[in-house]
């Protein structure tokens, strides 16, 4: 030890020096600060400012449409939507960069001043006579007063044009051939009249199946993908009701009673209802006495200008004022308040929930704290990707919490439509394959279905080999031959047999007068005879119809490809999401 003293001193001196340097450059502050962006896509940052801006846009739109502020549940939904849109936007921009898709200044000018201006130009700069106001456009683009608007307009036009080029690039690789157009026309316009016999799989007796345990396990091993599962969560929770109490209802009734005299004395009922925040708007129309709803019949006993006592309906308390009468018609106003929890009741429920959450997390535990407060603990199960939770309904907030939680985690107070809720995660089951014993019953059902199909097909094939015609087979099996006229090639349902697209496809490939082999459908085996068949004539395929079919097929191809393509871009990208660390 004495021999190493010098070395130890030099190590200590060097360590103190290194710590001094690191502290001087704020290294430890940087560690504590955490990530410096909300997230990134393949290294390209997503800022909190643009994320919050997009959420604010949704919040404003929601308020304009509903007249209400966003609920916590709606905010959670829009948070996820805003994030997904920003991620997708980054992925598309990066793909366009990779493909070399750019927009020139001349293209932007054409979108503004060209013969076919962009929709946003037409929307904002069209005169009453339908022509474009070029002078107004020039004023916005050249005036310093509108510089920010001009920059924003250019960015929007450039993004629109770039995305249109990307769509054109994708569409170019998804061309619809003439053969595809003609095949679609034939499917839509070929009609057949058929007779058929149907042999349901359910007619196979249970004792005929004879399925062994080894067959079940073999089926499971060969079809494991059918038994895959998403990440799932088991949790327990307690709720604190936000529903109105009897005291709330009594207070609302009392508030309305106090408005009886001011309402009767009011000379402008429309203004009175607006100022008092009535949940029923002013009505300027006369109503026939026969058309007045039962709960408002009391208005008929009032004198003009008189106000009724409080009337309770399913979800409202109201007072009525007869404003005028004309023959057997009356005009009356309804001053009403919805029966809902008052702010004090909601605040009290929120405080009790927050108090429970604190003590359950910091002082005792979830179960002990619930028992001490005489709260009912309920359990629930949720699966990633499915926002519906039995007992709680649809909740993006709960799914967001579960998605980032571990076993034993207790949530903050979450506000649902009618309750505040606090939950504890009991079990997180990762995605993967469900074990055989867990899905044994499901495997048995699937194997039974396959065996029934096999035995039914063998039986019907034997009948067809022996008797050959529908009439002979029908007589032998004591069945009645069924018929359908006007069976189209693009149909999916057979009259009297249900959804059978595979059977229809096989039938329409037969010639007139031909009888099919055994056709195995969704729920039965079929033998079908084509009595009459009217083939679509391509000579009737007009250029206009050809073009309509082509556009429809191109749109279908594009939508299918675009959805899969974007998902593949997400799967191959490196997406970093720091929202939990920065915003929670």
PDB file of C-alpha atoms in Angstrom, residues 1-123:
ATOM      1  CA  UNK A   1       0.000   0.000   0.000  1.00  0.00           C
ATOM      2  CA  UNK A   2       2.826   2.387   0.965  1.00  0.00           C
ATOM      3  CA  UNK A   3       4.625   1.521  -2.294  1.00  0.00           C
ATOM      4  CA  UNK A   4       1.500   2.441  -4.307  1.00  0.00           C
ATOM      5  CA  UNK A   5       0.748   5.734  -2.558  1.00  0.00           C
ATOM      6  CA  UNK A   6       2.209   7.862  -5.367  1.00  0.00           C
ATOM      7  CA  UNK A   7       0.222   6.039  -8.046  1.00  0.00           C
ATOM      8  CA  UNK A   8      -2.990   6.389  -6.039  1.00  0.00           C
ATOM      9  CA  UNK A   9      -2.407  10.123  -5.562  1.00  0.00           C
ATOM     10  CA  UNK A  10      -1.874  10.649  -9.300  1.00  0.00           C
ATOM     11  CA  UNK A  11      -5.060   8.654 -10.062  1.00  0.00           C
ATOM     12  CA  UNK A  12      -7.033  10.788  -7.600  1.00  0.00           C
ATOM     13  CA  UNK A  13      -5.602  14.012  -9.010  1.00  0.00           C
ATOM     14  CA  UNK A  14      -6.445  12.890 -12.548  1.00  0.00           C
ATOM     15  CA  UNK A  15      -9.973  11.889 -11.521  1.00  0.00           C
ATOM     16  CA  UNK A  16     -10.640  15.221  -9.820  1.00  0.00           C
ATOM     17  CA  UNK A  17      -9.304  16.997 -12.891  1.00  0.00           C
ATOM     18  CA  UNK A  18     -11.600  15.015 -15.202  1.00  0.00           C
ATOM     19  CA  UNK A  19     -14.622  15.686 -12.985  1.00  0.00           C
ATOM     20  CA  UNK A  20     -13.755  19.383 -12.968  1.00  0.00           C
ATOM     21  CA  UNK A  21     -13.618  19.488 -16.779  1.00  0.00           C
ATOM     22  CA  UNK A  22     -16.872  17.552 -17.161  1.00  0.00           C
ATOM     23  CA  UNK A  23     -18.624  19.844 -14.698  1.00  0.00           C
ATOM     24  CA  UNK A  24     -17.243  22.897 -16.504  1.00  0.00           C
ATOM     25  CA  UNK A  25     -18.816  21.788 -19.810  1.00  0.00           C
ATOM     26  CA  UNK A  26     -22.175  20.960 -18.120  1.00  0.00           C
ATOM     27  CA  UNK A  27     -21.781  17.253 -18.861  1.00  0.00           C
ATOM     28  CA  UNK A  28     -23.808  16.184 -15.812  1.00  0.00           C
ATOM     29  CA  UNK A  29     -26.539  18.747 -16.502  1.00  0.00           C
ATOM     30  CA  UNK A  30     -26.865  17.252 -19.966  1.00  0.00           C
ATOM     31  CA  UNK A  31     -27.227  13.757 -18.505  1.00  0.00           C
ATOM     32  CA  UNK A  32     -29.962  14.927 -16.134  1.00  0.00           C
ATOM     33  CA  UNK A  33     -31.716  16.896 -18.852  1.00  0.00           C
ATOM     34  CA  UNK A  34     -32.496  13.758 -20.851  1.00  0.00           C
ATOM     35  CA  UNK A  35     -33.336  13.837 -24.559  1.00  0.00           C
ATOM     36  CA  UNK A  36     -33.302  17.212 -26.302  1.00  0.00           C
ATOM     37  CA  UNK A  37     -36.115  16.448 -28.780  1.00  0.00           C
ATOM     38  CA  UNK A  38     -39.517  14.850 -28.591  1.00  0.00           C
ATOM     39  CA  UNK A  39     -38.383  12.065 -30.890  1.00  0.00           C
ATOM     40  CA  UNK A  40     -36.792  11.304 -34.213  1.00  0.00           C
ATOM     41  CA  UNK A  41     -37.287   9.339 -37.403  1.00  0.00           C
ATOM     42  CA  UNK A  42     -34.069   7.886 -38.814  1.00  0.00           C
ATOM     43  CA  UNK A  43     -32.169  10.596 -36.922  1.00  0.00           C
ATOM     44  CA  UNK A  44     -34.388  13.491 -38.087  1.00  0.00           C
ATOM     45  CA  UNK A  45     -35.807  15.261 -35.044  1.00  0.00           C
ATOM     46  CA  UNK A  46     -39.452  15.865 -34.209  1.00  0.00           C
ATOM     47  CA  UNK A  47     -39.743  18.948 -32.018  1.00  0.00           C
ATOM     48  CA  UNK A  48     -42.143  19.488 -29.172  1.00  0.00           C
ATOM     49  CA  UNK A  49     -43.207  22.783 -30.776  1.00  0.00           C
ATOM     50  CA  UNK A  50     -44.554  21.191 -33.961  1.00  0.00           C
ATOM     51  CA  UNK A  51     -46.141  18.365 -31.957  1.00  0.00           C
ATOM     52  CA  UNK A  52     -47.967  20.795 -29.655  1.00  0.00           C
ATOM     53  CA  UNK A  53     -48.898  22.981 -32.620  1.00  0.00           C
ATOM     54  CA  UNK A  54     -50.607  20.076 -34.327  1.00  0.00           C
ATOM     55  CA  UNK A  55     -52.463  19.120 -31.143  1.00  0.00           C
ATOM     56  CA  UNK A  56     -53.565  22.747 -30.751  1.00  0.00           C
ATOM     57  CA  UNK A  57     -54.891  22.661 -34.299  1.00  0.00           C
ATOM     58  CA  UNK A  58     -57.019  19.624 -33.442  1.00  0.00           C
ATOM     59  CA  UNK A  59     -58.110  21.247 -30.186  1.00  0.00           C
ATOM     60  CA  UNK A  60     -59.292  24.388 -31.986  1.00  0.00           C
ATOM     61  CA  UNK A  61     -61.098  22.355 -34.653  1.00  0.00           C
ATOM     62  CA  UNK A  62     -62.780  20.231 -31.970  1.00  0.00           C
ATOM     63  CA  UNK A  63     -63.939  23.342 -30.058  1.00  0.00           C
ATOM     64  CA  UNK A  64     -65.306  24.943 -33.225  1.00  0.00           C
ATOM     65  CA  UNK A  65     -67.229  21.806 -34.183  1.00  0.00           C
ATOM     66  CA  UNK A  66     -68.622  20.919 -30.747  1.00  0.00           C
ATOM     67  CA  UNK A  67     -68.573  24.181 -28.812  1.00  0.00           C
ATOM     68  CA  UNK A  68     -66.730  22.387 -26.007  1.00  0.00           C
ATOM     69  CA  UNK A  69     -63.112  22.066 -24.968  1.00  0.00           C
ATOM     70  CA  UNK A  70     -61.361  18.741 -25.563  1.00  0.00           C
ATOM     71  CA  UNK A  71     -61.870  16.051 -22.952  1.00  0.00           C
ATOM     72  CA  UNK A  72     -58.778  14.239 -21.602  1.00  0.00           C
ATOM     73  CA  UNK A  73     -59.834  11.192 -23.594  1.00  0.00           C
ATOM     74  CA  UNK A  74     -60.084  13.126 -26.860  1.00  0.00           C
ATOM     75  CA  UNK A  75     -56.748  14.795 -26.167  1.00  0.00           C
ATOM     76  CA  UNK A  76     -55.103  11.387 -25.716  1.00  0.00           C
ATOM     77  CA  UNK A  77     -56.569  10.292 -29.055  1.00  0.00           C
ATOM     78  CA  UNK A  78     -55.333  13.427 -30.853  1.00  0.00           C
ATOM     79  CA  UNK A  79     -51.896  13.129 -29.236  1.00  0.00           C
ATOM     80  CA  UNK A  80     -51.451   9.725 -30.848  1.00  0.00           C
ATOM     81  CA  UNK A  81     -52.846  10.964 -34.152  1.00  0.00           C
ATOM     82  CA  UNK A  82     -50.526  13.988 -34.173  1.00  0.00           C
ATOM     83  CA  UNK A  83     -47.506  11.798 -33.449  1.00  0.00           C
ATOM     84  CA  UNK A  84     -48.386   9.295 -36.184  1.00  0.00           C
ATOM     85  CA  UNK A  85     -48.886  12.097 -38.715  1.00  0.00           C
ATOM     86  CA  UNK A  86     -45.510  13.665 -37.883  1.00  0.00           C
ATOM     87  CA  UNK A  87     -43.759  10.294 -38.147  1.00  0.00           C
ATOM     88  CA  UNK A  88     -45.456   9.509 -41.471  1.00  0.00           C
ATOM     89  CA  UNK A  89     -44.608  12.973 -42.783  1.00  0.00           C
ATOM     90  CA  UNK A  90     -40.924  12.472 -41.950  1.00  0.00           C
ATOM     91  CA  UNK A  91     -40.920   9.044 -43.601  1.00  0.00           C
ATOM     92  CA  UNK A  92     -42.501  10.392 -46.784  1.00  0.00           C
ATOM     93  CA  UNK A  93     -40.137  13.371 -46.916  1.00  0.00           C
ATOM     94  CA  UNK A  94     -37.140  11.063 -46.499  1.00  0.00           C
ATOM     95  CA  UNK A  95     -38.433   8.751 -49.208  1.00  0.00           C
ATOM     96  CA  UNK A  96     -38.920  11.680 -51.570  1.00  0.00           C
ATOM     97  CA  UNK A  97     -35.356  12.819 -50.864  1.00  0.00           C
ATOM     98  CA  UNK A  98     -34.127   9.307 -51.607  1.00  0.00           C
ATOM     99  CA  UNK A  99     -36.057   9.242 -54.887  1.00  0.00           C
ATOM    100  CA  UNK A 100     -34.859  12.705 -55.851  1.00  0.00           C
ATOM    101  CA  UNK A 101     -38.355  14.159 -56.006  1.00  0.00           C
ATOM    102  CA  UNK A 102     -38.043  17.949 -55.954  1.00  0.00           C
ATOM    103  CA  UNK A 103     -40.185  20.946 -56.887  1.00  0.00           C
ATOM    104  CA  UNK A 104     -38.790  23.822 -58.958  1.00  0.00           C
ATOM    105  CA  UNK A 105     -39.638  27.491 -58.506  1.00  0.00           C
ATOM    106  CA  UNK A 106     -41.268  27.486 -61.948  1.00  0.00           C
ATOM    107  CA  UNK A 107     -43.652  24.728 -60.817  1.00  0.00           C
ATOM    108  CA  UNK A 108     -44.698  26.866 -57.834  1.00  0.00           C
ATOM    109  CA  UNK A 109     -45.297  29.837 -60.114  1.00  0.00           C
ATOM    110  CA  UNK A 110     -47.433  27.650 -62.396  1.00  0.00           C
ATOM    111  CA  UNK A 111     -49.494  26.550 -59.382  1.00  0.00           C
ATOM    112  CA  UNK A 112     -50.137  30.217 -58.589  1.00  0.00           C
ATOM    113  CA  UNK A 113     -50.347  31.978 -61.960  1.00  0.00           C
ATOM    114  CA  UNK A 114     -50.913  29.083 -64.389  1.00  0.00           C
ATOM    115  CA  UNK A 115     -54.063  28.195 -66.279  1.00  0.00           C
ATOM    116  CA  UNK A 116     -54.965  25.606 -63.628  1.00  0.00           C
ATOM    117  CA  UNK A 117     -54.131  27.156 -60.210  1.00  0.00           C
ATOM    118  CA  UNK A 118     -53.847  25.018 -57.095  1.00  0.00           C
ATOM    119  CA  UNK A 119     -57.111  24.527 -55.106  1.00  0.00           C
ATOM    120  CA  UNK A 120     -55.839  26.718 -52.231  1.00  0.00           C
ATOM    121  CA  UNK A 121     -55.310  29.587 -54.712  1.00  0.00           C
ATOM    122  CA  UNK A 122     -58.824  29.169 -56.116  1.00  0.00           C
ATOM    123  CA  UNK A 123     -60.272  28.987 -52.606  1.00  0.00           C
TER     124      UNK A 123
END
